[in-house]
Short mmCIF file of C-alpha atoms and ligand atoms in Angstrom, two decimals:
data_model
loop_
_atom_site.label_atom_id
_atom_site.label_comp_id
_atom_site.label_asym_id
_atom_site.label_seq_id
_atom_site.Cartn_x
_atom_site.Cartn_y
_atom_site.Cartn_z
CA MET A 1 8.17 49.26 8.37
CA ASP A 2 11.48 47.49 8.44
CA ILE A 3 13.64 48.17 11.48
CA GLN A 4 16.75 48.81 9.36
CA ILE A 5 14.96 51.54 7.43
CA LEU A 6 13.81 53.17 10.65
CA ARG A 7 17.32 53.07 12.07
CA GLN A 8 18.59 54.67 8.92
CA ALA A 9 15.84 57.30 9.07
CA ALA A 10 16.84 58.18 12.61
CA GLY A 11 20.26 59.06 11.18
CA TRP A 12 18.65 62.33 10.01
CA GLY A 13 17.79 63.06 13.61
CA THR A 14 14.86 62.35 15.87
CA PRO A 15 11.99 62.76 16.28
CA ALA A 16 10.98 61.88 12.73
CA TYR A 17 8.02 60.57 10.82
CA VAL A 18 8.66 57.97 8.14
CA PHE A 19 5.91 57.47 5.57
CA ASP A 20 5.93 54.40 3.34
CA LEU A 21 4.73 55.45 -0.11
CA ASP A 22 4.86 51.88 -1.47
CA ALA A 23 2.66 50.61 1.34
CA PHE A 24 0.20 53.45 0.71
CA ALA A 25 0.04 52.67 -3.03
CA LEU A 26 -0.49 48.97 -2.30
CA ARG A 27 -3.23 49.76 0.14
CA ILE A 28 -5.20 51.72 -2.44
CA ARG A 29 -4.70 48.95 -5.01
CA HIS A 30 -5.74 46.27 -2.55
CA MET A 31 -8.83 48.22 -1.51
CA LYS A 32 -9.86 48.52 -5.15
CA GLU A 33 -9.26 44.82 -5.72
CA ILE A 34 -11.53 43.81 -2.86
CA LEU A 35 -14.22 46.45 -3.47
CA GLY A 36 -14.18 46.19 -7.25
CA GLN A 37 -12.61 48.51 -9.80
CA ASP A 38 -15.95 50.23 -10.39
CA ILE A 39 -15.79 51.83 -6.93
CA LYS A 40 -13.74 55.01 -7.02
CA ILE A 41 -11.37 55.85 -4.19
CA ILE A 42 -10.95 59.48 -3.24
CA TYR A 43 -8.12 60.19 -0.80
CA ALA A 44 -9.05 62.73 1.89
CA MET A 45 -5.65 64.42 1.94
CA LYS A 46 -6.16 66.10 5.30
CA ALA A 47 -5.20 62.73 6.80
CA ASN A 48 -1.66 63.18 5.53
CA PRO A 49 -0.63 65.57 2.74
CA PHE A 50 2.71 63.78 2.32
CA PHE A 51 0.84 61.05 0.41
CA THR A 52 -0.53 63.55 -2.14
CA ARG A 53 1.70 62.55 -5.07
CA THR A 54 1.15 58.85 -4.52
CA ALA A 55 -2.59 59.35 -4.18
CA ALA A 56 -2.64 61.31 -7.44
CA GLN A 57 -1.13 58.26 -9.16
CA GLU A 58 -3.07 55.50 -7.44
CA ALA A 59 -6.43 56.89 -6.35
CA ASP A 60 -9.27 58.16 -8.51
CA GLY A 61 -9.20 61.55 -6.87
CA LEU A 62 -8.29 63.69 -3.90
CA GLU A 63 -10.60 65.48 -1.50
CA VAL A 64 -9.17 68.97 -1.07
CA CYS A 65 -10.59 71.16 1.69
CA SER A 66 -8.58 74.39 1.88
CA PRO A 67 -6.50 76.78 -0.24
CA GLY A 68 -3.41 75.32 1.46
CA GLU A 69 -4.30 71.78 0.43
CA TYR A 70 -5.03 73.05 -3.06
CA ALA A 71 -1.59 74.65 -3.21
CA ILE A 72 -0.01 71.33 -2.20
CA CYS A 73 -1.88 69.62 -5.05
CA GLN A 74 -0.69 72.21 -7.52
CA ARG A 75 2.91 71.83 -6.46
CA ALA A 76 2.56 68.05 -6.70
CA GLY A 77 1.15 68.41 -10.20
CA VAL A 78 -2.18 66.77 -9.35
CA PRO A 79 -4.33 67.00 -12.51
CA PRO A 80 -7.43 69.16 -11.94
CA GLU A 81 -9.75 66.34 -13.01
CA LYS A 82 -8.60 64.43 -9.93
CA ILE A 83 -9.55 67.17 -7.48
CA VAL A 84 -12.81 67.31 -5.57
CA LEU A 85 -12.82 70.78 -4.06
CA SER A 86 -14.56 70.51 -0.75
CA GLY A 87 -14.65 72.20 2.63
CA VAL A 88 -17.03 73.96 4.99
CA ASN A 89 -15.38 77.33 4.34
CA LYS A 90 -14.97 77.99 0.66
CA GLU A 91 -13.22 81.33 0.44
CA ALA A 92 -14.71 83.47 -2.31
CA ALA A 93 -11.36 84.71 -3.63
CA HIS A 94 -10.01 81.18 -3.84
CA ILE A 95 -13.10 79.78 -5.54
CA ARG A 96 -13.04 82.64 -8.02
CA GLU A 97 -9.41 81.84 -8.82
CA VAL A 98 -9.76 78.10 -9.23
CA VAL A 99 -13.05 78.18 -11.16
CA GLY A 100 -11.45 80.68 -13.47
CA GLY A 101 -8.61 78.20 -13.85
CA VAL A 102 -5.97 80.65 -12.74
CA GLY A 103 -3.04 79.03 -11.02
CA SER A 104 -3.20 80.26 -7.49
CA CYS A 105 -1.36 80.46 -4.24
CA GLY A 106 1.87 78.85 -3.28
CA ALA A 107 3.78 79.50 -6.46
CA ALA A 108 6.61 80.92 -4.38
CA VAL A 109 7.88 77.47 -3.43
CA GLY A 110 8.38 74.74 -5.97
CA ASN A 111 6.43 74.54 -9.21
CA PRO A 112 4.28 77.44 -10.26
CA GLY A 113 0.59 76.63 -10.67
CA PRO A 114 -1.00 76.00 -14.05
CA ALA A 115 -1.21 78.91 -16.47
CA ALA A 116 -4.25 81.15 -16.55
CA GLY A 117 -7.08 79.62 -18.53
CA SER A 118 -6.26 76.01 -17.66
CA PRO A 119 -9.18 74.10 -16.18
CA GLY A 120 -10.00 74.21 -12.49
CA PRO A 121 -11.00 71.22 -10.36
CA ASP A 122 -13.38 68.69 -11.82
CA THR A 123 -15.92 68.64 -9.03
CA TYR A 124 -17.00 70.91 -6.19
CA THR A 125 -18.99 70.07 -3.12
CA ALA A 126 -21.63 72.49 -1.89
CA GLU A 127 -22.30 72.69 1.82
CA SER A 128 -24.70 75.62 1.99
CA LEU A 129 -26.94 77.90 -0.05
CA SER A 130 -24.31 80.61 0.01
CA GLN A 131 -21.68 78.21 -1.34
CA LEU A 132 -24.10 77.38 -4.15
CA ALA A 133 -24.56 81.08 -4.89
CA LEU A 134 -20.79 81.56 -4.91
CA LEU A 135 -20.20 78.61 -7.23
CA GLU A 136 -22.97 79.73 -9.56
CA SER A 137 -21.65 83.28 -9.84
CA CYS A 138 -18.03 82.12 -10.37
CA ALA A 139 -19.12 79.61 -13.02
CA ALA A 140 -21.23 82.23 -14.78
CA GLN A 141 -18.25 84.55 -14.90
CA ALA A 142 -15.85 81.86 -16.13
CA GLN A 143 -18.21 80.98 -18.99
CA GLY A 144 -16.98 77.40 -19.22
CA SER A 145 -19.07 74.25 -19.16
CA PRO A 146 -21.27 73.85 -16.06
CA LEU A 147 -19.50 72.88 -12.84
CA ARG A 148 -20.13 69.44 -11.48
CA VAL A 149 -21.49 69.85 -7.97
CA LEU A 150 -21.99 67.33 -5.19
CA LEU A 151 -24.57 68.47 -2.65
CA ARG A 152 -23.40 67.55 0.82
CA LEU A 153 -26.01 66.05 3.10
CA THR A 154 -25.56 66.93 6.76
CA SER A 155 -25.19 64.33 9.48
CA GLY A 156 -26.63 66.70 12.06
CA ASN A 157 -23.78 69.16 12.52
CA GLN A 158 -22.32 72.25 10.84
CA PHE A 159 -21.47 70.36 7.65
CA GLY A 160 -23.65 70.09 4.58
CA MET A 161 -27.36 70.84 4.20
CA ASP A 162 -30.41 69.02 5.46
CA GLU A 163 -32.62 66.90 3.24
CA GLU A 164 -35.32 69.53 2.80
CA THR A 165 -32.78 72.14 1.69
CA ILE A 166 -31.20 69.71 -0.77
CA LEU A 167 -34.59 68.77 -2.21
CA SER A 168 -35.56 72.40 -2.63
CA VAL A 169 -32.24 73.23 -4.31
CA ILE A 170 -32.73 70.43 -6.82
CA GLN A 171 -36.31 71.51 -7.36
CA ARG A 172 -35.07 75.04 -8.12
CA ARG A 173 -32.17 73.76 -10.23
CA ASN A 174 -33.09 76.15 -13.05
CA ALA A 175 -31.89 78.95 -10.79
CA TYR A 176 -28.38 77.48 -11.14
CA PRO A 177 -27.82 77.33 -14.92
CA HIS A 178 -24.03 77.04 -14.54
CA LEU A 179 -24.10 74.19 -12.03
CA HIS A 180 -24.81 70.58 -12.70
CA PHE A 181 -25.98 68.68 -9.62
CA THR A 182 -24.36 65.38 -10.42
CA GLY A 183 -24.11 63.87 -6.98
CA LEU A 184 -24.63 63.70 -3.26
CA GLN A 185 -21.84 63.68 -0.71
CA TYR A 186 -22.07 62.28 2.79
CA TYR A 187 -19.52 61.80 5.57
CA SER A 188 -20.54 61.58 9.19
CA GLY A 189 -17.29 60.94 11.03
CA THR A 190 -14.29 58.72 11.49
CA GLN A 191 -13.39 55.50 13.35
CA LYS A 192 -16.73 53.77 12.78
CA LYS A 193 -16.45 50.43 14.48
CA GLN A 194 -19.91 49.16 13.71
CA SER A 195 -20.82 48.16 10.21
CA GLY A 196 -24.44 48.61 11.33
CA LYS A 197 -23.99 52.38 11.44
CA ILE A 198 -22.58 52.40 7.90
CA HIS A 199 -25.46 50.23 6.65
CA LYS A 200 -28.01 52.60 8.21
CA GLU A 201 -26.35 55.57 6.53
CA LEU A 202 -26.44 53.84 3.15
CA GLU A 203 -30.15 53.10 3.62
CA ARG A 204 -30.85 56.73 4.45
CA LEU A 205 -28.92 57.89 1.40
CA ASP A 206 -30.68 55.37 -0.80
CA ALA A 207 -34.07 56.67 0.36
CA LEU A 208 -33.08 60.27 -0.36
CA LEU A 209 -31.71 59.34 -3.79
CA ALA A 210 -35.01 57.60 -4.57
CA ARG A 211 -36.97 60.71 -3.52
CA ILE A 212 -34.85 62.93 -5.75
CA ARG A 213 -35.44 60.58 -8.68
CA ASP A 214 -39.15 59.95 -8.11
CA GLU A 215 -40.38 63.27 -6.77
CA LEU A 216 -38.10 65.67 -8.63
CA GLN A 217 -37.32 63.64 -11.76
CA HIS A 218 -33.64 64.43 -11.33
CA GLU A 219 -31.06 61.74 -11.93
CA ILE A 220 -28.26 61.79 -9.37
CA ARG A 221 -25.38 59.96 -11.03
CA GLU A 222 -22.88 59.84 -8.27
CA LEU A 223 -22.74 59.14 -4.57
CA GLU A 224 -19.58 60.20 -2.80
CA TYR A 225 -19.52 58.56 0.60
CA GLY A 226 -17.00 58.69 3.42
CA PRO A 227 -17.35 55.44 5.36
CA GLY A 228 -14.92 56.49 8.12
CA PHE A 229 -13.57 52.96 8.43
CA HIS A 230 -12.06 51.96 11.76
CA ILE A 231 -8.36 51.39 12.38
CA PRO A 232 -7.43 49.61 15.62
CA TYR A 233 -4.59 51.39 17.39
CA PHE A 234 -4.33 49.81 20.82
CA GLU A 235 -3.53 46.58 22.54
CA GLY A 236 -6.69 44.73 23.46
CA GLU A 237 -8.71 46.06 20.54
CA SER A 238 -10.05 43.24 18.46
CA PRO A 239 -8.19 43.02 15.16
CA VAL A 240 -10.16 43.88 12.05
CA ASP A 241 -10.44 41.42 9.16
CA GLU A 242 -10.16 44.21 6.62
CA ASP A 243 -10.87 42.11 3.55
CA ALA A 244 -14.03 40.66 5.08
CA MET A 245 -15.09 44.12 6.22
CA LEU A 246 -14.61 45.55 2.73
CA ALA A 247 -16.42 42.62 1.09
CA ASN A 248 -19.29 43.12 3.50
CA PHE A 249 -19.34 46.81 2.66
CA ARG A 250 -19.45 46.03 -1.06
CA ALA A 251 -22.45 43.76 -0.44
CA ALA A 252 -24.20 46.66 1.33
CA LEU A 253 -23.50 48.92 -1.66
CA ASP A 254 -24.90 46.28 -4.01
CA ALA A 255 -28.05 46.07 -1.92
CA MET A 256 -28.85 49.71 -2.64
CA ALA A 257 -31.51 50.60 -5.18
CA PHE A 258 -29.18 53.37 -6.37
CA LYS A 259 -27.24 52.18 -9.41
CA GLY A 260 -25.11 55.21 -10.19
CA SER A 261 -21.40 55.52 -9.62
CA ILE A 262 -19.97 55.33 -6.12
CA SER A 263 -16.88 57.08 -4.81
CA LEU A 264 -15.45 56.43 -1.38
CA GLU A 265 -13.67 59.17 0.51
CA ALA A 266 -11.06 57.62 2.74
CA GLY A 267 -8.30 59.10 4.84
CA ARG A 268 -7.42 57.23 8.01
CA PHE A 269 -8.03 53.75 6.63
CA LEU A 270 -5.61 54.30 3.78
CA ALA A 271 -2.91 56.27 5.55
CA ALA A 272 -2.74 55.08 9.18
CA PRO A 273 -0.85 51.82 8.64
CA CYS A 274 1.67 53.51 6.30
CA GLY A 275 3.61 55.60 8.78
CA SER A 276 5.90 55.28 11.78
CA TYR A 277 7.29 57.81 14.22
CA VAL A 278 10.78 57.42 15.63
CA THR A 279 11.65 59.09 18.89
CA ARG A 280 14.70 58.75 21.10
CA VAL A 281 14.95 58.15 24.82
CA VAL A 282 16.74 61.16 26.29
CA ASP A 283 16.46 60.41 30.00
CA THR A 284 15.33 57.76 32.42
CA LYS A 285 14.58 58.08 36.11
CA GLN A 286 12.65 56.63 38.98
CA ASN A 287 10.33 58.98 40.87
CA GLN A 288 8.59 57.65 43.96
CA GLY A 289 8.91 54.12 42.71
CA GLN A 290 7.67 54.82 39.18
CA ASP A 291 10.04 54.33 36.24
CA TYR A 292 9.94 57.21 33.79
CA CYS A 293 11.44 57.43 30.34
CA ILE A 294 11.60 60.81 28.62
CA VAL A 295 11.65 60.87 24.81
CA ASP A 296 12.54 63.70 22.44
CA GLY A 297 9.04 63.64 20.87
CA GLY A 298 5.71 63.76 22.66
CA ILE A 299 1.98 64.24 22.42
CA ASN A 300 2.67 67.24 20.18
CA HIS A 301 3.53 64.75 17.40
CA VAL A 302 1.70 61.56 18.29
CA ASN A 303 -2.02 61.63 17.98
CA TYR A 304 -4.58 58.85 18.08
CA TYR A 305 -8.26 59.33 17.58
CA GLY A 306 -10.51 60.01 20.57
CA GLN A 307 -8.04 58.58 22.98
CA ALA A 308 -6.93 60.11 26.24
CA MET A 309 -3.24 59.46 25.70
CA ALA A 310 -1.60 56.79 27.77
CA MET A 311 -4.82 55.03 28.70
CA LYS A 312 -3.92 52.15 26.43
CA ILE A 313 -0.80 50.72 24.83
CA PRO A 314 -0.41 51.50 21.12
CA ALA A 315 1.63 49.63 18.51
CA ILE A 316 5.15 50.36 19.68
CA ARG A 317 8.62 48.90 19.05
CA HIS A 318 11.84 49.24 21.01
CA LEU A 319 15.06 49.76 19.04
CA PRO A 320 18.00 49.36 21.39
CA GLN A 321 20.99 51.47 20.56
CA SER A 322 23.37 49.15 18.75
CA ILE A 323 26.49 50.14 20.67
CA SER A 324 26.60 52.21 23.79
CA GLN A 325 27.41 55.70 22.64
CA GLY A 326 28.60 56.79 26.02
CA MET A 327 25.22 57.97 27.25
CA PRO A 328 25.22 58.06 31.02
CA ALA A 329 23.01 55.39 32.51
CA ASP A 330 21.25 57.48 35.13
CA HIS A 331 18.99 54.76 36.16
CA ILE A 332 19.47 51.05 35.58
CA PRO A 333 16.08 49.41 35.78
CA GLY A 334 15.36 45.76 36.35
CA GLU A 335 14.02 43.29 33.80
CA ASN A 336 10.48 43.92 32.57
CA THR A 337 10.22 47.36 34.00
CA GLN A 338 6.84 49.05 33.52
CA TRP A 339 7.75 52.36 31.94
CA THR A 340 5.81 55.57 31.88
CA VAL A 341 6.87 57.12 28.59
CA CYS A 342 6.72 60.93 28.59
CA GLY A 343 7.57 63.54 25.97
CA SER A 344 9.48 66.81 26.01
CA LEU A 345 6.68 69.26 26.82
CA CYS A 346 6.31 71.01 30.17
CA THR A 347 2.97 69.52 31.03
CA SER A 348 2.16 66.40 32.99
CA GLY A 349 -0.27 65.68 30.17
CA ASP A 350 2.65 64.84 27.90
CA MET A 351 2.45 61.15 28.63
CA LEU A 352 2.59 58.80 25.65
CA VAL A 353 2.27 55.41 27.31
CA LYS A 354 1.70 54.25 30.83
CA ASN A 355 3.11 50.97 32.15
CA LEU A 356 4.87 49.91 29.00
CA PRO A 357 6.69 46.68 29.85
CA LEU A 358 10.18 46.75 28.34
CA SER A 359 13.43 45.08 29.24
CA GLY A 360 16.76 46.85 29.04
CA LEU A 361 15.52 50.27 27.92
CA ARG A 362 18.38 52.77 28.05
CA THR A 363 18.95 56.41 27.27
CA GLY A 364 19.82 56.68 23.58
CA ASP A 365 17.47 53.84 22.56
CA MET A 366 14.67 54.56 20.16
CA LEU A 367 10.96 53.92 20.41
CA VAL A 368 8.96 53.50 17.23
CA PHE A 369 5.26 54.31 17.22
CA ASP A 370 3.59 52.51 14.33
CA ARG A 371 0.25 53.13 12.58
CA ILE A 372 0.87 56.84 12.75
CA GLY A 373 0.40 57.58 9.04
CA ALA A 374 -2.94 59.38 9.44
CA TYR A 375 -3.66 62.66 11.19
CA ALA A 376 -0.67 62.68 13.59
CA VAL A 377 1.33 64.75 11.12
CA THR A 378 -1.57 67.17 10.60
CA GLU A 379 -3.22 67.28 14.00
CA GLY A 380 -0.21 67.68 16.27
CA ILE A 381 -0.09 70.62 18.69
CA TYR A 382 3.18 71.61 17.09
CA LEU A 383 3.71 75.05 18.52
CA PHE A 384 3.65 74.13 22.19
CA LEU A 385 6.87 74.93 24.06
CA SER A 386 8.43 76.14 20.80
CA ARG A 387 9.63 72.59 20.19
CA GLY A 388 10.74 71.82 16.65
CA LEU A 389 8.65 70.14 13.99
CA PRO A 390 9.79 66.56 13.42
CA ALA A 391 11.62 65.68 10.24
CA VAL A 392 9.53 63.92 7.61
CA LEU A 393 11.00 61.15 5.46
CA THR A 394 9.35 59.08 2.80
CA TYR A 395 10.35 55.57 1.82
CA GLU A 396 10.08 53.78 -1.51
CA ARG A 397 11.90 50.54 -2.26
CA GLU A 398 13.16 51.85 -5.55
CA THR A 399 14.60 55.10 -4.30
CA GLY A 400 14.97 54.42 -0.58
CA LEU A 401 14.59 57.03 2.10
CA LYS A 402 14.13 60.64 1.15
CA LEU A 403 14.16 63.59 3.50
CA VAL A 404 11.16 65.62 2.34
CA ARG A 405 11.14 68.08 5.21
CA GLY A 406 14.00 68.60 7.60
CA ALA A 407 13.24 69.34 11.24
CA LEU A 408 11.93 72.90 11.46
CA PRO A 409 12.05 75.26 14.41
CA THR A 410 8.77 76.72 15.61
CA SER A 411 10.25 79.53 17.69
CA PRO A 412 10.07 81.99 14.74
CA ILE A 413 6.32 81.38 14.64
CA ASN A 414 5.99 81.92 18.35
CA ASP A 415 7.71 85.32 18.40
CA GLY A 416 6.92 86.54 14.91
CA SER A 417 10.50 86.29 13.59
CA ILE A 418 9.21 85.20 10.23
CA GLN A 419 12.36 86.52 8.61
CA TYR A 420 13.69 83.09 9.51
CA PHE A 421 11.25 81.43 7.13
CA GLU A 422 11.80 83.99 4.44
CA ASP A 423 15.52 83.23 4.59
CA TYR A 424 14.76 79.50 4.62
CA ILE A 425 12.58 79.81 1.51
CA LYS A 426 15.22 81.90 -0.26
CA LYS A 427 17.81 79.25 0.51
CA GLU A 428 15.49 76.48 -0.73
CA ASN A 429 14.88 78.30 -4.00
CA SER A 430 18.46 79.28 -4.69
C1 PLP B 1 -11.95 63.79 6.88
C2 PLP B 1 -12.91 63.44 5.84
C3 PLP B 1 -12.87 62.15 5.26
C4 PLP B 1 -11.89 61.09 5.68
O1 PLP B 1 -12.25 60.52 6.89
P1 PLP B 1 -11.52 59.22 7.46
O2 PLP B 1 -12.34 58.83 8.61
O3 PLP B 1 -10.14 59.63 7.82
O4 PLP B 1 -11.51 58.20 6.36
C5 PLP B 1 -13.78 61.89 4.27
N1 PLP B 1 -14.66 62.81 3.85
C6 PLP B 1 -14.73 64.05 4.38
C7 PLP B 1 -15.72 65.02 3.87
C8 PLP B 1 -13.86 64.40 5.39
O5 PLP B 1 -13.93 65.64 5.91
#
């Protein structure tokens, strides 16, 4: 993202996330161009719920995994036919509500949900026999048309069901008169570097789809697959030729015997490049010969996949303060100092980067962490030390920067003073 925009964003205070909605929209469009318009893109919103509205416009659907995510979709006005209701824990009360088409939780802030009787989500995943029983009983009660259900195949963990269970469910499909088993779902994990692993998974799915067709005479129309595409975050990682990777992936899809429709669930790959995090240097010092720079953010807000923080150097930019604003220069380092960048938590683990070579870094300067659009905003350990939640801004060329969530204190969560939030909500609604 443009430096001027980030400087402007920092005017609302740091630390802050800035999410580029235009870049996110373009990324979905580009992915569809390379893969082909016949491949559907489903945005896994857990990667970053602040892209929900844009995803509803640009993607073919959203993967929604909790009542909270569902409430976000309702407030964003996501049409129900774009929602795939998923998740390892499908709460009975919530499923009952949404299958019945009753607008549910979250109506207190922003738009109310749809009126009673309006349709619920288009498609549901089923991850267990009890989820199937729940969906069947809710659908029977709602007396609408059968629910479209994707049976989730496990990848050897707590998610989904194994092949034998799936085969037996389809064999006993008459026991589920209100469910229509339209598809299979499969997602085995994120940051897959090797295309070989993806190809093996597609082969396994293809074999299972063939068995369902040949042995059970059941036509599975849809495969919803989460490829878990890799995003390089660190210096020294080989860059990915994304277009070539996607074209190669399309060729692997074409090689399948399965000829039904294919939907891709993607989170990180779509969102990661579309966000930056701006944090300000609040102190510098030298301890036992090591140059330290303390920033107002930290590991509570910055999160990269499977990476012991500070082992490698991520995509980072230095924004010097334009004019000295009278910050005391505690420590004037030499040229090309190797900085250890630490955050504001009281743990030696709060180290963002080790040995970051920077010239002329001063208190008051800003550091920008790029490629932070996925998971950082949802996976941060936000409550630690009762530090505040960063502000969140979105950017669109047409409308510019928009503050979508001001910095929020966490201390009311850490001592139960929830009156604070009640007052905040009242103020928002008035
Ligand atoms: C998280 C998740 C995804 C998205 O994974 P990425 O690696 O971020 O693309 C897709 N499908 C399911 C079921 C998920 O839980």
